[in-house]
Short mmCIF file of C-alpha atoms and ligand atoms in Angstrom, two decimals:
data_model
loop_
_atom_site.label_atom_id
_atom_site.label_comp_id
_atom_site.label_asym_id
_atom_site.label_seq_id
_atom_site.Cartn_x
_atom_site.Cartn_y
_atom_site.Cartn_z
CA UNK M 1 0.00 0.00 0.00
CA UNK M 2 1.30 3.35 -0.87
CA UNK M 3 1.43 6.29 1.61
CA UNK M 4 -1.19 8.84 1.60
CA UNK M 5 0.74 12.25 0.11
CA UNK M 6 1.20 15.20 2.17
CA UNK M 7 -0.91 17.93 2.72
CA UNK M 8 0.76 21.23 2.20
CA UNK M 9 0.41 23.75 4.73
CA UNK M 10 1.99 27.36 5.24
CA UNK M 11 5.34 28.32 5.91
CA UNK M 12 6.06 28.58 9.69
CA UNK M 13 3.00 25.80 10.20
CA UNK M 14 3.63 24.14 13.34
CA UNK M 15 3.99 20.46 14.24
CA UNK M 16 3.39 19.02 17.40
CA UNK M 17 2.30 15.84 19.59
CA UNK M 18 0.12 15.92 22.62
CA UNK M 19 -0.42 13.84 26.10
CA UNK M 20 -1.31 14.50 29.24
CA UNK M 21 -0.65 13.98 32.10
CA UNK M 22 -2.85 11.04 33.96
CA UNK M 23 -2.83 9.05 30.85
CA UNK M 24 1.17 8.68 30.64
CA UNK M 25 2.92 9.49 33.80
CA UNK M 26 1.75 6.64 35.86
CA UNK M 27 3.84 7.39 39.37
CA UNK M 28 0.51 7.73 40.76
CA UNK M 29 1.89 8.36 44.53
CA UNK M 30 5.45 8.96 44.15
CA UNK M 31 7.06 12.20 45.13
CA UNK M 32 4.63 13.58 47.01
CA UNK M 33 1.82 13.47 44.34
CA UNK M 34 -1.47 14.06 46.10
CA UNK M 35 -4.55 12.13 44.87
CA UNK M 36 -7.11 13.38 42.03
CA UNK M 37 -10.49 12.89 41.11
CA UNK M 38 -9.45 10.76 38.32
CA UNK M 39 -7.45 8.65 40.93
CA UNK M 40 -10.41 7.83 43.55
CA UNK M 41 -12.69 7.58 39.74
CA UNK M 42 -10.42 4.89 38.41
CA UNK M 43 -10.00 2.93 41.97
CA UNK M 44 -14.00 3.12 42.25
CA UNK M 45 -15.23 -0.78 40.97
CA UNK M 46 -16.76 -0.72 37.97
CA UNK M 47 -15.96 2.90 36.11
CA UNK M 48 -13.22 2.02 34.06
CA UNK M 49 -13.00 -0.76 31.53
CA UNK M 50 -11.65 -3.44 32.94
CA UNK M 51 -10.99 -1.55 36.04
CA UNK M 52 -7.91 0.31 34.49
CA UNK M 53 -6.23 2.56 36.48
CA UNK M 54 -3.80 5.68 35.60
CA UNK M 55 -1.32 4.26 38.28
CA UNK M 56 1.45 3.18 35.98
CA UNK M 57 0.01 3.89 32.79
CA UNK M 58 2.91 4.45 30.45
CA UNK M 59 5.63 5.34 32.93
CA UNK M 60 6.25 8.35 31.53
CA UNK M 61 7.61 9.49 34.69
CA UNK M 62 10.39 7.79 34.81
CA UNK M 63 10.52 7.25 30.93
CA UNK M 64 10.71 10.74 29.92
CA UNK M 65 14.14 10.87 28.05
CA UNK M 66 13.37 8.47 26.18
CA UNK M 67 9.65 9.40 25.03
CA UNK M 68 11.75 12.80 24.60
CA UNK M 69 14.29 11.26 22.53
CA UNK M 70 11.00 9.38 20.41
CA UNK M 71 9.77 12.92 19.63
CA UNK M 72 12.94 14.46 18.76
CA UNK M 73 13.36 11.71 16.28
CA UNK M 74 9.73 12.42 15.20
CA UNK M 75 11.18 15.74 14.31
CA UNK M 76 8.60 17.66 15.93
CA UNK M 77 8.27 21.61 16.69
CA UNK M 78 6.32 21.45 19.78
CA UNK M 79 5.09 18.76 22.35
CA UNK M 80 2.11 19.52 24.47
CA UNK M 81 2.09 17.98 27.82
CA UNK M 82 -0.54 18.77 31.21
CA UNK M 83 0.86 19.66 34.04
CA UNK M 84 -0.27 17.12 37.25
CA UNK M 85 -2.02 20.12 40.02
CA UNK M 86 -1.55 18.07 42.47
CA UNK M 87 2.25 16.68 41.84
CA UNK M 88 2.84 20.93 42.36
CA UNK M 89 0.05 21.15 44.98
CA UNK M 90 -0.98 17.65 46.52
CA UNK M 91 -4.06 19.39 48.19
CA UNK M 92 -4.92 21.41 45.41
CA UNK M 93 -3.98 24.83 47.38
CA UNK M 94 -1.62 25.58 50.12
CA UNK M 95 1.88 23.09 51.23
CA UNK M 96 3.72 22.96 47.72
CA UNK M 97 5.54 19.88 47.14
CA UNK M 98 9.19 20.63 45.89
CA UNK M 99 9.73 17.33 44.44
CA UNK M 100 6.38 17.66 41.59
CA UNK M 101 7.83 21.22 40.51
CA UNK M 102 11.44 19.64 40.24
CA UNK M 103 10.00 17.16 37.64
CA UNK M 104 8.58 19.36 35.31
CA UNK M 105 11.77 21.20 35.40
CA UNK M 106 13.32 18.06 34.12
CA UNK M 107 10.43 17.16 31.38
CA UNK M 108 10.98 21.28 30.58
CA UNK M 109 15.12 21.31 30.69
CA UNK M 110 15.39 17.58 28.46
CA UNK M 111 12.56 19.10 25.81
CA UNK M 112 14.80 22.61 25.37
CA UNK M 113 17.80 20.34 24.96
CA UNK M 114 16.24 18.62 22.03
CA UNK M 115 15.29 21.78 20.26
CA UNK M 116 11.29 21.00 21.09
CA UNK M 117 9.20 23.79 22.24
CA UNK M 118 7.31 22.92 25.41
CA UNK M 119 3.06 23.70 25.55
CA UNK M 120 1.87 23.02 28.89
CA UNK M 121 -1.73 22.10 29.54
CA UNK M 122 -2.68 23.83 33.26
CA UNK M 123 -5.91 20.91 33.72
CA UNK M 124 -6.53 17.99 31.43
CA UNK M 125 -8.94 17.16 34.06
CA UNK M 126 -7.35 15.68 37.38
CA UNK M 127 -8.69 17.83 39.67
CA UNK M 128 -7.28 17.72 43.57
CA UNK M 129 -9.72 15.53 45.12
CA UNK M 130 -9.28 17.56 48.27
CA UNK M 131 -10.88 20.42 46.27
CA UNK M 132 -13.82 18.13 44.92
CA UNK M 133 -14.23 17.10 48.44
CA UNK M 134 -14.93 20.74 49.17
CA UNK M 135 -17.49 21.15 46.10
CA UNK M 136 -15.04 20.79 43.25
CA UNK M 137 -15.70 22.96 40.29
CA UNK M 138 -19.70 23.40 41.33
CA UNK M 139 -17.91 26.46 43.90
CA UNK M 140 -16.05 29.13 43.07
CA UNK M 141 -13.37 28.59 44.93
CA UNK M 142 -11.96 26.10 42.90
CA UNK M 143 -11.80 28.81 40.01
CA UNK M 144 -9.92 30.72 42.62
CA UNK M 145 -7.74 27.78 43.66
CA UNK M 146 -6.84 27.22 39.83
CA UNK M 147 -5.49 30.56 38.97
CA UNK M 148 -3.28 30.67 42.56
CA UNK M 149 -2.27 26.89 40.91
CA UNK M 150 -1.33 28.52 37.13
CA UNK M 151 0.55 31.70 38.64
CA UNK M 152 2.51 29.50 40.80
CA UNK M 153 3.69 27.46 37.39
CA UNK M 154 4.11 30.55 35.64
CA UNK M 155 6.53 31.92 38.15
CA UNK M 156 8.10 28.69 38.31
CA UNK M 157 8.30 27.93 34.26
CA UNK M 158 7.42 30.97 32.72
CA UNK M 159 10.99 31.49 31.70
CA UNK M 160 11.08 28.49 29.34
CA UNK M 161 7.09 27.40 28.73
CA UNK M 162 6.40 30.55 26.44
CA UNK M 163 2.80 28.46 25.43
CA UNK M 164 0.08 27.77 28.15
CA UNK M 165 -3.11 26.27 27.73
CA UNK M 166 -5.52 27.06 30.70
CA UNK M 167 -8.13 24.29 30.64
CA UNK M 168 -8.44 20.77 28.13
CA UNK M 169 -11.93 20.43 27.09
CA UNK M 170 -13.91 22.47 29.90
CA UNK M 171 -17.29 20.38 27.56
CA UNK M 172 -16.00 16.88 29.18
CA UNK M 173 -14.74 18.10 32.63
CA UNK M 174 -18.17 19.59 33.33
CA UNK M 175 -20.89 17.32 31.37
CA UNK M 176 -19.06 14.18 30.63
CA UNK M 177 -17.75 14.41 34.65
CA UNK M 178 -20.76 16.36 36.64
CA UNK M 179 -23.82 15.35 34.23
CA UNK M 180 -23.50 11.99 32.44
CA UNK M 181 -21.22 10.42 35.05
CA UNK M 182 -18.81 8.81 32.58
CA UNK M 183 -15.60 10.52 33.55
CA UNK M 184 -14.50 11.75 37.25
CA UNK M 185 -16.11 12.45 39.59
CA UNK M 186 -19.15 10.21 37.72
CA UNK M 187 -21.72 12.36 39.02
CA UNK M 188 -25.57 12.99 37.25
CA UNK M 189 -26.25 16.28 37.95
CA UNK M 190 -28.29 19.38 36.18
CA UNK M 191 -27.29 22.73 38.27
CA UNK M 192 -24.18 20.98 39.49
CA UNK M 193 -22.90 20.53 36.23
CA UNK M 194 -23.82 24.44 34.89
CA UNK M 195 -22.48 25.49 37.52
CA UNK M 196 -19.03 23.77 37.15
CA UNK M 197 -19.12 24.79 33.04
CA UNK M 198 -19.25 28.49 34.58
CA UNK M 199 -16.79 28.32 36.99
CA UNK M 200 -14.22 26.62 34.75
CA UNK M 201 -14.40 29.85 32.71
CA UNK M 202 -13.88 31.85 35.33
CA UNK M 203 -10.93 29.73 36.37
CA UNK M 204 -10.01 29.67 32.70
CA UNK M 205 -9.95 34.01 33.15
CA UNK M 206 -8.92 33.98 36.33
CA UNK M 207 -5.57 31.56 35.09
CA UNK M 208 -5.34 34.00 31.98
CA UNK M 209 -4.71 37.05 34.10
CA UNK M 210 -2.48 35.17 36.03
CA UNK M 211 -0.39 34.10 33.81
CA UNK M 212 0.06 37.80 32.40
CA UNK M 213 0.58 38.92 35.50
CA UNK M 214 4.19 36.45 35.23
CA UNK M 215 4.74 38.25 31.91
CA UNK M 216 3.23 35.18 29.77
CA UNK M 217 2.40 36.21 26.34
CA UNK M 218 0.49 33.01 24.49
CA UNK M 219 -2.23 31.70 26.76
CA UNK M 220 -5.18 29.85 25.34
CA UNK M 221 -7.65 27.74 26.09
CA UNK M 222 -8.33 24.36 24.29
CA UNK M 223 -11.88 23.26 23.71
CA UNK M 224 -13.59 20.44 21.91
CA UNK M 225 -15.87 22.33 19.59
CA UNK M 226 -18.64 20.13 17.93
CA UNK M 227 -19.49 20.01 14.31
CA UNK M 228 -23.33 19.48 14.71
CA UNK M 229 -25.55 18.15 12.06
CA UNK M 230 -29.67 17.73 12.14
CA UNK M 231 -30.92 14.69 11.21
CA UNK M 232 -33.47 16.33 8.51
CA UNK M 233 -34.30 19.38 7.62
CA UNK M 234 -37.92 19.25 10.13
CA UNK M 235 -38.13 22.05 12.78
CA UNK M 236 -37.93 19.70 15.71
CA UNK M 237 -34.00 17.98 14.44
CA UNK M 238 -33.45 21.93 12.88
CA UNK M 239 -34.58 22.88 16.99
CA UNK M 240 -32.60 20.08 18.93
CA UNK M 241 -29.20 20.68 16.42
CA UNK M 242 -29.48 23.86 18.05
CA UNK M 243 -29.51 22.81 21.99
CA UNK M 244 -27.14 20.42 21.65
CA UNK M 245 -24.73 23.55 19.65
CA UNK M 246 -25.73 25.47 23.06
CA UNK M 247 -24.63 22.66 24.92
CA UNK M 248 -21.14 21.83 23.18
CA UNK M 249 -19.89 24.76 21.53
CA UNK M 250 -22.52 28.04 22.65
CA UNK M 251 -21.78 27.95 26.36
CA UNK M 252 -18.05 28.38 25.81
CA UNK M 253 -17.17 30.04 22.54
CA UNK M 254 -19.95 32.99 23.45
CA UNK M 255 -18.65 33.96 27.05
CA UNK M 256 -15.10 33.50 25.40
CA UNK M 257 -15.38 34.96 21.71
CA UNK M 258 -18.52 37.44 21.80
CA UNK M 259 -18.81 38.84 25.66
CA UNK M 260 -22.23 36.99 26.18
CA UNK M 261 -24.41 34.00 27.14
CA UNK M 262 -25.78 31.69 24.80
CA UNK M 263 -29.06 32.90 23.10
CA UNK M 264 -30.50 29.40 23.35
CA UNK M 265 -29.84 28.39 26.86
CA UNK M 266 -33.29 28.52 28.08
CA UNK M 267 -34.81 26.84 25.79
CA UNK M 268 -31.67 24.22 26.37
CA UNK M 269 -31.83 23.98 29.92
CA UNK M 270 -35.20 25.83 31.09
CA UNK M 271 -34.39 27.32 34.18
CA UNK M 272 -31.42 25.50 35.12
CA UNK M 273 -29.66 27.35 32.81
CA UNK M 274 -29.31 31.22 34.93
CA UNK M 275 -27.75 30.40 37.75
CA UNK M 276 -26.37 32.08 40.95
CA UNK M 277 -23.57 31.39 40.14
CA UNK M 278 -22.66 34.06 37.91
CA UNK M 279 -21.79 37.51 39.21
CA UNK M 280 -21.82 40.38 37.24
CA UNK M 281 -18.06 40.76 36.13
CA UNK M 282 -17.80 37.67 35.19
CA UNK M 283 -18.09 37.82 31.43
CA UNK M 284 -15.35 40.42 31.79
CA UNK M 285 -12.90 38.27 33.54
CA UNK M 286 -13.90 34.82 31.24
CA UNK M 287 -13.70 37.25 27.76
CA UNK M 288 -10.07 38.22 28.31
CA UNK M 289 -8.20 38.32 24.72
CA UNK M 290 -6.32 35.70 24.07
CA UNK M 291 -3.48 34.74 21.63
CA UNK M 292 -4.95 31.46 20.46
CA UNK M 293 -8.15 28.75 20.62
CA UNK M 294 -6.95 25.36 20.76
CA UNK M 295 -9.46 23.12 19.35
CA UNK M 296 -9.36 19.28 19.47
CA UNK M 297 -11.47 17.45 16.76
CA UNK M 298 -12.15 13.84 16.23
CA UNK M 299 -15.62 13.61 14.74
CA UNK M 300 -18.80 15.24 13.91
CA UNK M 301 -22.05 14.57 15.54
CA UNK M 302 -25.34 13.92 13.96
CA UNK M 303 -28.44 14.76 16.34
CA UNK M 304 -32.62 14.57 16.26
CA UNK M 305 -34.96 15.38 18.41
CA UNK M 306 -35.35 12.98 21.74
CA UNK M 307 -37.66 12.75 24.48
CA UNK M 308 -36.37 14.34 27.75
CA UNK M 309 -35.16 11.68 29.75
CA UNK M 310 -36.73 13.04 33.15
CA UNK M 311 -39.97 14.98 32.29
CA UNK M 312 -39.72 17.01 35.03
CA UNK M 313 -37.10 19.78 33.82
CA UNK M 314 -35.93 20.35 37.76
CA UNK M 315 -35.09 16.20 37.73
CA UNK M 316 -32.47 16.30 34.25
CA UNK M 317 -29.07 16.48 34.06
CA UNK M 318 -27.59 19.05 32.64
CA UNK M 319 -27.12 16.63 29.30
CA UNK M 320 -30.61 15.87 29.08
CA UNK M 321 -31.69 18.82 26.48
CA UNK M 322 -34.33 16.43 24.06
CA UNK M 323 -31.28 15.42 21.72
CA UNK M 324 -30.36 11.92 20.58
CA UNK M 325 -27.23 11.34 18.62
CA UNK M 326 -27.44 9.43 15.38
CA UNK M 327 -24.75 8.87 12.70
CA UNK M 328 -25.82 8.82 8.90
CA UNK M 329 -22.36 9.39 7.84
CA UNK M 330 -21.54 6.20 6.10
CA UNK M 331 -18.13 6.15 6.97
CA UNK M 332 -15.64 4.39 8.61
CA UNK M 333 -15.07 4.01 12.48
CA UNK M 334 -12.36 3.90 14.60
CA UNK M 335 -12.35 1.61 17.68
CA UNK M 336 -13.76 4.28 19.36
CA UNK M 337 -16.56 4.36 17.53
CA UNK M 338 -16.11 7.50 16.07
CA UNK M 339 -17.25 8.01 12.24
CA UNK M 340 -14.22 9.42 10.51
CA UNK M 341 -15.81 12.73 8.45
CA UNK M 342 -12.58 14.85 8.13
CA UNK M 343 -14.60 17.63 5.69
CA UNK M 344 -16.69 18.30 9.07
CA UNK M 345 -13.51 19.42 10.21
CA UNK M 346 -12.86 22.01 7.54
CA UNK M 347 -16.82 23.20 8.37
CA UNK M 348 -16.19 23.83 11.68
CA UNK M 349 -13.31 25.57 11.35
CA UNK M 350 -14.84 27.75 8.78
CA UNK M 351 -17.80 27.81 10.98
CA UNK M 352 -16.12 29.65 13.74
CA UNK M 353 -14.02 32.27 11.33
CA UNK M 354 -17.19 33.19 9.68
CA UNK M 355 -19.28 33.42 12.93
CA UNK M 356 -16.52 34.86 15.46
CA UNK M 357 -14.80 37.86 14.53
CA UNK M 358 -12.95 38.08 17.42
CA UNK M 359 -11.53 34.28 17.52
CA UNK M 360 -7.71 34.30 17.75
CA UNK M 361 -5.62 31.92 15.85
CA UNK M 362 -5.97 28.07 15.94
CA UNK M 363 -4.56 25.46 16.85
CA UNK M 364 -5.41 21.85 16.69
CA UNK M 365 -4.06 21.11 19.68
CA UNK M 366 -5.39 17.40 19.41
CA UNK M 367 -6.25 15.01 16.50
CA UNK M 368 -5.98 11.60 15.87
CA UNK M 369 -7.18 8.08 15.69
CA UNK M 370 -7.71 4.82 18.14
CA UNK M 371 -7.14 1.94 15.76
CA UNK M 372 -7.02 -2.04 16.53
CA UNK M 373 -3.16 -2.16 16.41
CA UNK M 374 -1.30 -5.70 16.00
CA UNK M 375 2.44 -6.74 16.14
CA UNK M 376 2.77 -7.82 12.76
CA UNK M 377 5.53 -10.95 12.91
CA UNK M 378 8.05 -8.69 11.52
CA UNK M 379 7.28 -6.64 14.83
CA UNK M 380 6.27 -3.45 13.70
CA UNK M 381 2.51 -2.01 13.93
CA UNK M 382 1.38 -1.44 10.60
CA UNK M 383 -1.45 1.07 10.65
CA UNK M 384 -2.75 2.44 7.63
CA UNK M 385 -6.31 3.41 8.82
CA UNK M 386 -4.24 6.05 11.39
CA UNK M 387 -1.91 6.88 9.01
CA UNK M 388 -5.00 7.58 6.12
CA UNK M 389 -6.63 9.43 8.93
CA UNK M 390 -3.81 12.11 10.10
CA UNK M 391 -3.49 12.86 5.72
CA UNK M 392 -6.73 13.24 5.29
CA UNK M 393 -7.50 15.21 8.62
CA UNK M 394 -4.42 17.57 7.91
CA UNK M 395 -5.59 17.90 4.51
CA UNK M 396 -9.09 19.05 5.72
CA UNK M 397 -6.77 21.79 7.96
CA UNK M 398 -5.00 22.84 4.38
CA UNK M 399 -8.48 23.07 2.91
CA UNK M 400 -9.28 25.61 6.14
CA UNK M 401 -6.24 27.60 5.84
CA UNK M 402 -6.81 28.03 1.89
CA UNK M 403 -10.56 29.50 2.71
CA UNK M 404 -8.40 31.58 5.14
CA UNK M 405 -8.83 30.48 8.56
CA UNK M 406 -6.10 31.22 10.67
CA UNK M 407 -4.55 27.80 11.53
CA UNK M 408 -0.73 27.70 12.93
CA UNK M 409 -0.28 24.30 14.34
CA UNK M 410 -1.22 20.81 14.44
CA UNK M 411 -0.27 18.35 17.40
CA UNK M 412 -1.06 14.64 16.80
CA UNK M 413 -3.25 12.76 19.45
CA UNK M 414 -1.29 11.26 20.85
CA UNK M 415 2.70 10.36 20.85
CA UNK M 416 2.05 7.65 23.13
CA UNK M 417 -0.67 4.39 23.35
CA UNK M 418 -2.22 5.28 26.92
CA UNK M 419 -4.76 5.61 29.60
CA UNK M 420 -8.29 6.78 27.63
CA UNK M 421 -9.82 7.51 30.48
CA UNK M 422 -13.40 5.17 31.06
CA UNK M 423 -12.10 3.15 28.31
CA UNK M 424 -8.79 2.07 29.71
CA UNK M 425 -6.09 0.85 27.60
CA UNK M 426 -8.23 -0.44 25.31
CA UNK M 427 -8.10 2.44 22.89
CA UNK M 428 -4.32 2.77 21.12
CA UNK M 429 -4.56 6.49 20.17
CA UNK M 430 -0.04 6.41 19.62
CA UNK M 431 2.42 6.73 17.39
CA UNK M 432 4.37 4.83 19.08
CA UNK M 433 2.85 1.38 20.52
CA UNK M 434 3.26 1.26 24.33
CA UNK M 435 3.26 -2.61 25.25
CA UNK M 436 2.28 -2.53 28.61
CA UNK M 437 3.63 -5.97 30.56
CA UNK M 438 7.05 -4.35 29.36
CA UNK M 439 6.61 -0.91 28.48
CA UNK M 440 8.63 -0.71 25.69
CA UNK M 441 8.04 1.51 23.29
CA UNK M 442 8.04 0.30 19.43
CA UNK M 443 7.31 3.17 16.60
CA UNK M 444 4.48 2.61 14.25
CA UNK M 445 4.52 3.15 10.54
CA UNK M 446 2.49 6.22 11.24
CA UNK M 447 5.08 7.90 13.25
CA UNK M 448 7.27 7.18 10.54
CA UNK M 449 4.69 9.03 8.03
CA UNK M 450 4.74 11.82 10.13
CA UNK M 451 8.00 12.13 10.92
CA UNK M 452 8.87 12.23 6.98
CA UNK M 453 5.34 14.48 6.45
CA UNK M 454 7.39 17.09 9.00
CA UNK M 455 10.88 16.91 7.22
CA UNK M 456 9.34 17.15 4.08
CA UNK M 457 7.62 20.57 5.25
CA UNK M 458 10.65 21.72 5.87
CA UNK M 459 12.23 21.10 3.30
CA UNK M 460 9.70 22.87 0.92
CA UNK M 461 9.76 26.05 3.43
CA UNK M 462 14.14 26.03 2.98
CA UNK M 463 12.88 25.67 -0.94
CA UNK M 464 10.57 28.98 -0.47
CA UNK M 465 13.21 30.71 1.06
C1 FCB C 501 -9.87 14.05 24.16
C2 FCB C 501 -8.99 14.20 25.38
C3 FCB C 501 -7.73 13.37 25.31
C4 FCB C 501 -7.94 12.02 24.69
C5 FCB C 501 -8.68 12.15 23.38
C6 FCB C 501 -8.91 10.84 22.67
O1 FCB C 501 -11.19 14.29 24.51
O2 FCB C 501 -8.64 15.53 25.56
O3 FCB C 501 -7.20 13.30 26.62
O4 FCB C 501 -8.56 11.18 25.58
O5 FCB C 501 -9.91 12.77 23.58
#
């Protein structure tokens, strides 16, 4: 089989790869490392697949230099990594724990020395359980506790992180984790779960100002916008496309991109949605400019019109808006189950420009494909599907950038097979196969494709010169 050609993209285009930390650095209560939510989640019976835990997971934290080494072979510009809040702060706030800070400095130090450029995640979602034990992000002090969190790694790393991303995916920390119950802390909740979507923005602007404060110029925020279709073109799909695009993309890009509240949260979430939680500066502090939107894309999502699951509005989670998802896409899946529709990539993205014009520049901060990886006798992984994937995903960012959306970068999900979350190690998301009895590390023929996709930018951009 031949290799899917490259897509071309700008000069000064960006590569990258992404992790973070619970799914790699395993180390789960070494160093001082206080317990998070995702912790107590994964030891709780029954939540994870197969009861998978993040406690070794790819041993990234003693492996570094060598998953280092891995990506400067890969050849790439940047790696994006999360910082652990509670290997800096084991309680979430307070006693800082010298030993967490000294291991970033490593990661940090060994990335400069390969010539990579270091983007640090603030929260991929392990909160401090000792903050969710006090009302975790359903209370404001959490936002409050975040921001103290992000100035104290700005004034620790600020010198040589130059890109920070505030929050991963605030959609899945607050609905997949407070409403449907699938991620940490696996709770069903309706005002709960509002409440935590608000006060991760504010955390989000609260972190922001912070990390100005230390002098940090390219702070974003990196969300997992939805391309939504309607099932048909009746009023009632045409009505429930439009709360579930208040429920994925509304309640973050309008607060962040337009100064306001969604238009159609009422009629999403009846009176759930206006909250005491919000105080009047608020939209202020959560608008701050910022340098750059990280979006991570996978897959679009097809919706119709549902009954409620709880008739009584007071009784529904705050993912219960009348919505079912179907998929009439006809396409491929990945082992995730995730139809593979790479031209709803170059809609949303078009999407946004045309609707927000305030939205900074992009980056895809993730992308990237779980495939059913084997060790071929000649013991390399031979995956096509992910390989066919990044090309044609990349090419759908080329087809962006030509209909001028402002697109820098592109990090792979993910340089390493590791912990998806509820789903365990059953999902392979790498480049680079993690075998987990030995944890070894063996390249794919995707990482290869990559790696020869980046030199091969270069070498056109030395060409343009
Ligand atoms: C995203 C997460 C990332 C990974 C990918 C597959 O939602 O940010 O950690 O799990 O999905």
């Amino acid at each position: 089989m031949t290799s899917p050609a490259f897509p071309v993209l700008p000069a000064g285009f960006r590569f990258g790869a992404a992790t973070a930390a619970y799914q790699i650095e395993g180390a789960h209560d070494e160093d001082g490392r206080g317990p998070s939510i995702w912790d107590t989640f994964s030891h709780t019976p029954g939540r994870t697949v197969a009861g998978a835990t993040g406690d070794t997971a790819a041993d990234h934290y003693h492996r570094y230099r060598e998953d280092i080494a891995l990506l400067r072979e890969l050849g790439v510009d940047d790696y994006r990594f999360s910082i652990a809040w509670t290997r800096l702060l084991p309680e979430g706030t307070g006693q800082v724990n010298a030993q967490g800070l000294d291991f970033y400095d490593r990661l940090i130090d060994e990335l400069l020395a390969a010539g990579i450029a270091p983007a640090a995640t603030l929260y991929h979602w392990d909160l401090p359980q000792a903050l969710e034990d006090r009302g975790g992000w359903r209370v404001r002090d959490t936002a409050e506790a975040f921001a103290a969190y992000a100035a104290l790694a700005a004034d620790r790393y600020g010198d040589r992180v130059h890109r920070w991303i505030t929050l991963n995916e605030p959609y899945c920390s607050a609905f997949v984790g407070y409403a449907e119950g699938r991620h940490a802390p696996g709770t069903r909740e309706g005002r709960g779960a509002l409440a935590a979507a608000h006060h991760l923005l504010v955390g989000h602007g609260l972190a922001v100002r912070a990390l100005r404060a230390a002098g940090d110029q390219d702070v974003g925020i990196t969300l997992n916008l939805d391309r939504i279709h309607a099932a048909s073109d009746r009023a009632r799909d045409f009505a429930a496309r439009r709360r579930a695009e208040t429920l994925h993309n509304d309640i973050w890009t309008e607060p962040l991109f337009a100064g306001r509240y969604p238009a159609h949260e009422t009629e999403t979430w009846a009176s759930l949605a206006d909250g005491p939680w919000r105080r009047p500066d608020d939209l202020k502090v959560i608008g701050a400019p910022l340098d750059f939107v990280g979006l991570n894309y996978y897959r679009p999502i097809c919706v119709t019109a549902a009954p409620h699951r709880a008739s009584d509005a007071k009784q529904r989670t705050a993912v219960d808006v009348g919505v079912a998802e179907v998929d009439p896409y006809g396409t491929r899946h990945t082992t995730m189950g995730w139809p593979v529709v790479p031209s709803a990539f170059t809609e949303l993205l078009r999407h946004l420009h045309a609707r927000y014009p305030r939205l900074p520049p992009v980056w895809i901060t993730e992308n990237g494909s779980a495939e059913a990886d084997t060790v071929a006798p000649d013991g390399q992984i031979h995956d096509p599907d992910r390989t066919r994937y990044l090309a044609d995903h990349l090419q759908a960012v080329a087809d962006a950038v030509a209909a001028e959306v402002d697109v820098r970068g592109y990090y792979v999900w993910s340089l390493l097979d590791n912990f998806e979350w509820a789903r365990g190690y059953d999902q392979r998301f790498g480049l680079v196969r993690v075998d987990y009895d030995t944890l070894t590390r063996t390249p794919k023929d995707s990482y290869r494709w990559y790696r020869d996709l980046i030199a091969a930018h270069r070498a056109v951009r030395k060409d343009a010169r």
